[in-house]
Amino acid sequence: MCKYFSQVKLSLNHLAFSVLQNLLFCVPKAAVLHGKSVGFAAQNSRFRNVKTQLSIFKGIIFTKRNKKSSLFY
């Protein structure tokens, strides 16, 4: 009988440890990872905005002007 009681006690300790580990590690980890993904999403959108603006300016700056066109390219 004592043998089974110690196994139950051990499994309860393992369960309590698992719950505490989830509370102390997994919940903050999820919050941190969410913050990182939001930051990367903002960074990627800024990069895309600059990239589209660069393609517009690249056409203006790096192309030779035709004699016929006055203001465009």
Coordinates of N, CA and C in Angstrom, one line a residue:
M1 N 0.8 -1.2 0.0 CA 0.0 0.0 0.0 C 0.9 1.3 0.0
C2 N 1.9 1.3 0.7 CA 2.8 2.4 0.8 C 3.4 2.7 -0.6
K3 N 3.8 1.7 -1.3 CA 4.4 1.8 -2.6 C 3.5 2.6 -3.5
Y4 N 2.2 2.3 -3.6 CA 1.2 3.0 -4.4 C 1.0 4.4 -4.0
F5 N 1.0 4.6 -2.7 CA 0.8 5.9 -2.1 C 1.9 6.9 -2.5
S6 N 3.2 6.3 -2.5 CA 4.3 7.2 -2.9 C 4.3 7.5 -4.4
Q7 N 3.8 6.6 -5.2 CA 3.7 6.9 -6.6 C 2.6 7.9 -6.9
V8 N 1.5 7.9 -6.2 CA 0.5 8.9 -6.3 C 1.0 10.2 -5.9
K9 N 1.7 10.3 -4.8 CA 2.3 11.5 -4.3 C 3.3 12.0 -5.3
L10 N 4.1 11.2 -5.9 CA 5.1 11.6 -6.9 C 4.4 12.1 -8.1
S11 N 3.3 11.5 -8.6 CA 2.6 12.0 -9.8 C 2.0 13.3 -9.5
L12 N 1.5 13.5 -8.2 CA 0.9 14.8 -7.9 C 2.0 15.9 -7.8
N13 N 3.2 15.5 -7.3 CA 4.3 16.5 -7.4 C 4.7 16.9 -8.8
H14 N 4.7 15.9 -9.6 CA 5.0 16.1 -11.1 C 4.0 17.0 -11.7
L15 N 2.7 16.8 -11.4 CA 1.6 17.6 -11.9 C 1.7 19.0 -11.4
A16 N 2.0 19.2 -10.1 CA 2.2 20.5 -9.6 C 3.4 21.2 -10.2
F17 N 4.4 20.5 -10.4 CA 5.6 21.1 -11.0 C 5.3 21.5 -12.5
S18 N 4.6 20.6 -13.2 CA 4.2 20.9 -14.6 C 3.4 22.2 -14.6
V19 N 2.4 22.3 -13.7 CA 1.5 23.5 -13.7 C 2.3 24.7 -13.4
L20 N 3.2 24.7 -12.4 CA 4.0 25.8 -12.1 C 5.0 26.2 -13.3
Q21 N 5.5 25.2 -13.9 CA 6.4 25.4 -15.0 C 5.7 26.1 -16.2
N22 N 4.4 25.7 -16.4 CA 3.6 26.4 -17.5 C 3.3 27.8 -17.1
L23 N 3.0 28.0 -15.8 CA 2.7 29.4 -15.4 C 3.9 30.3 -15.4
L24 N 5.0 29.8 -15.0 CA 6.2 30.6 -14.9 C 7.0 30.8 -16.2
F25 N 6.8 29.8 -17.2 CA 7.6 29.9 -18.4 C 6.8 30.1 -19.6
C26 N 5.8 29.2 -19.8 CA 5.0 29.2 -21.1 C 4.2 30.5 -21.3
V27 N 3.6 31.0 -20.3 CA 2.7 32.2 -20.4 C 3.6 33.4 -20.8
P28 N 4.6 33.7 -20.0 CA 5.5 34.8 -20.4 C 6.1 34.6 -21.8
K29 N 6.5 33.4 -22.1 CA 7.1 33.1 -23.4 C 6.2 33.4 -24.5
A30 N 4.9 33.1 -24.4 CA 3.9 33.4 -25.4 C 3.8 34.9 -25.6
A31 N 3.8 35.6 -24.5 CA 3.7 37.1 -24.5 C 4.9 37.7 -25.2
V32 N 6.1 37.2 -24.9 CA 7.3 37.7 -25.5 C 7.3 37.4 -27.0
L33 N 7.0 36.2 -27.4 CA 7.0 35.8 -28.8 C 5.9 36.6 -29.5
H34 N 4.8 36.9 -28.9 CA 3.8 37.7 -29.6 C 4.3 39.1 -29.8
G35 N 5.0 39.7 -28.8 CA 5.6 41.0 -29.0 C 6.7 41.0 -30.1
K36 N 7.5 39.9 -30.2 CA 8.5 39.9 -31.2 C 7.8 39.8 -32.6
S37 N 6.8 39.0 -32.7 CA 6.2 38.9 -34.0 C 5.5 40.2 -34.5
V38 N 5.0 40.9 -33.5 CA 4.4 42.2 -33.8 C 5.5 43.2 -34.3
G39 N 6.6 43.1 -33.6 CA 7.7 44.0 -34.0 C 8.2 43.7 -35.4
F40 N 8.4 42.4 -35.7 CA 8.8 42.0 -37.0 C 7.8 42.4 -38.1
A41 N 6.5 42.3 -37.8 CA 5.5 42.6 -38.7 C 5.6 44.1 -39.1
A42 N 5.8 44.9 -38.0 CA 5.9 46.4 -38.3 C 7.2 46.7 -39.1
Q43 N 8.3 46.0 -38.8 CA 9.5 46.2 -39.5 C 9.4 45.8 -41.0
N44 N 8.7 44.7 -41.2 CA 8.5 44.2 -42.6 C 7.6 45.2 -43.4
S45 N 6.6 45.7 -42.7 CA 5.7 46.7 -43.4 C 6.5 47.9 -43.8
R46 N 7.3 48.4 -42.8 CA 8.2 49.6 -43.1 C 9.1 49.3 -44.3
F47 N 9.7 48.1 -44.3 CA 10.6 47.7 -45.4 C 9.9 47.7 -46.7
R48 N 8.6 47.1 -46.7 CA 7.9 47.1 -48.0 C 7.5 48.5 -48.4
N49 N 7.2 49.4 -47.5 CA 6.9 50.7 -47.9 C 8.1 51.4 -48.5
V50 N 9.2 51.3 -47.9 CA 10.4 51.9 -48.4 C 10.8 51.3 -49.8
K51 N 10.6 50.0 -49.9 CA 11.0 49.3 -51.1 C 10.1 49.8 -52.3
T52 N 8.8 50.0 -52.1 CA 8.0 50.5 -53.1 C 8.4 52.0 -53.5
Q53 N 8.7 52.8 -52.5 CA 9.1 54.1 -52.7 C 10.4 54.2 -53.5
L54 N 11.3 53.3 -53.1 CA 12.6 53.2 -53.8 C 12.5 52.9 -55.3
S55 N 11.5 52.0 -55.6 CA 11.4 51.6 -57.0 C 10.9 52.9 -57.8
I56 N 10.1 53.7 -57.2 CA 9.6 54.9 -57.8 C 10.8 55.9 -58.1
F57 N 11.6 56.1 -57.0 CA 12.7 57.0 -57.1 C 13.8 56.4 -58.0
K58 N 13.9 55.1 -58.0 CA 15.0 54.5 -58.9 C 14.7 54.8 -60.3
G59 N 13.4 54.8 -60.7 CA 13.1 55.2 -62.1 C 13.4 56.6 -62.4
I60 N 13.3 57.5 -61.4 CA 13.6 58.9 -61.6 C 15.1 59.2 -61.7
I61 N 15.8 58.6 -60.7 CA 17.2 58.9 -60.5 C 18.1 58.2 -61.5
F62 N 17.9 56.9 -61.7 CA 18.9 56.0 -62.4 C 18.6 55.8 -63.8
T63 N 17.6 56.5 -64.4 CA 17.4 56.3 -65.8 C 17.8 57.5 -66.6
K64 N 18.2 57.3 -67.8 CA 18.6 58.5 -68.6 C 17.4 59.2 -69.1
R65 N 17.4 60.5 -69.2 CA 16.3 61.3 -69.7 C 16.3 61.3 -71.2
N66 N 15.1 61.1 -71.7 CA 14.9 61.3 -73.1 C 14.8 62.8 -73.4
K67 N 15.1 63.1 -74.6 CA 15.0 64.5 -75.0 C 13.6 65.0 -75.1
K68 N 12.7 64.0 -75.4 CA 11.3 64.4 -75.6 C 10.5 64.6 -74.3
S69 N 10.9 63.8 -73.3 CA 10.2 63.9 -72.0 C 10.8 65.0 -71.2
S70 N 10.0 65.9 -70.6 CA 10.5 67.0 -69.9 C 10.5 66.7 -68.4
L71 N 9.4 66.3 -67.8 CA 9.3 66.1 -66.4 C 9.2 64.7 -65.9
F72 N 8.8 63.8 -66.7 CA 8.6 62.4 -66.3 C 9.8 61.6 -66.7
Y73 N 10.5 61.0 -65.8 CA 11.7 60.2 -66.0 C 12.7 61.1 -66.5

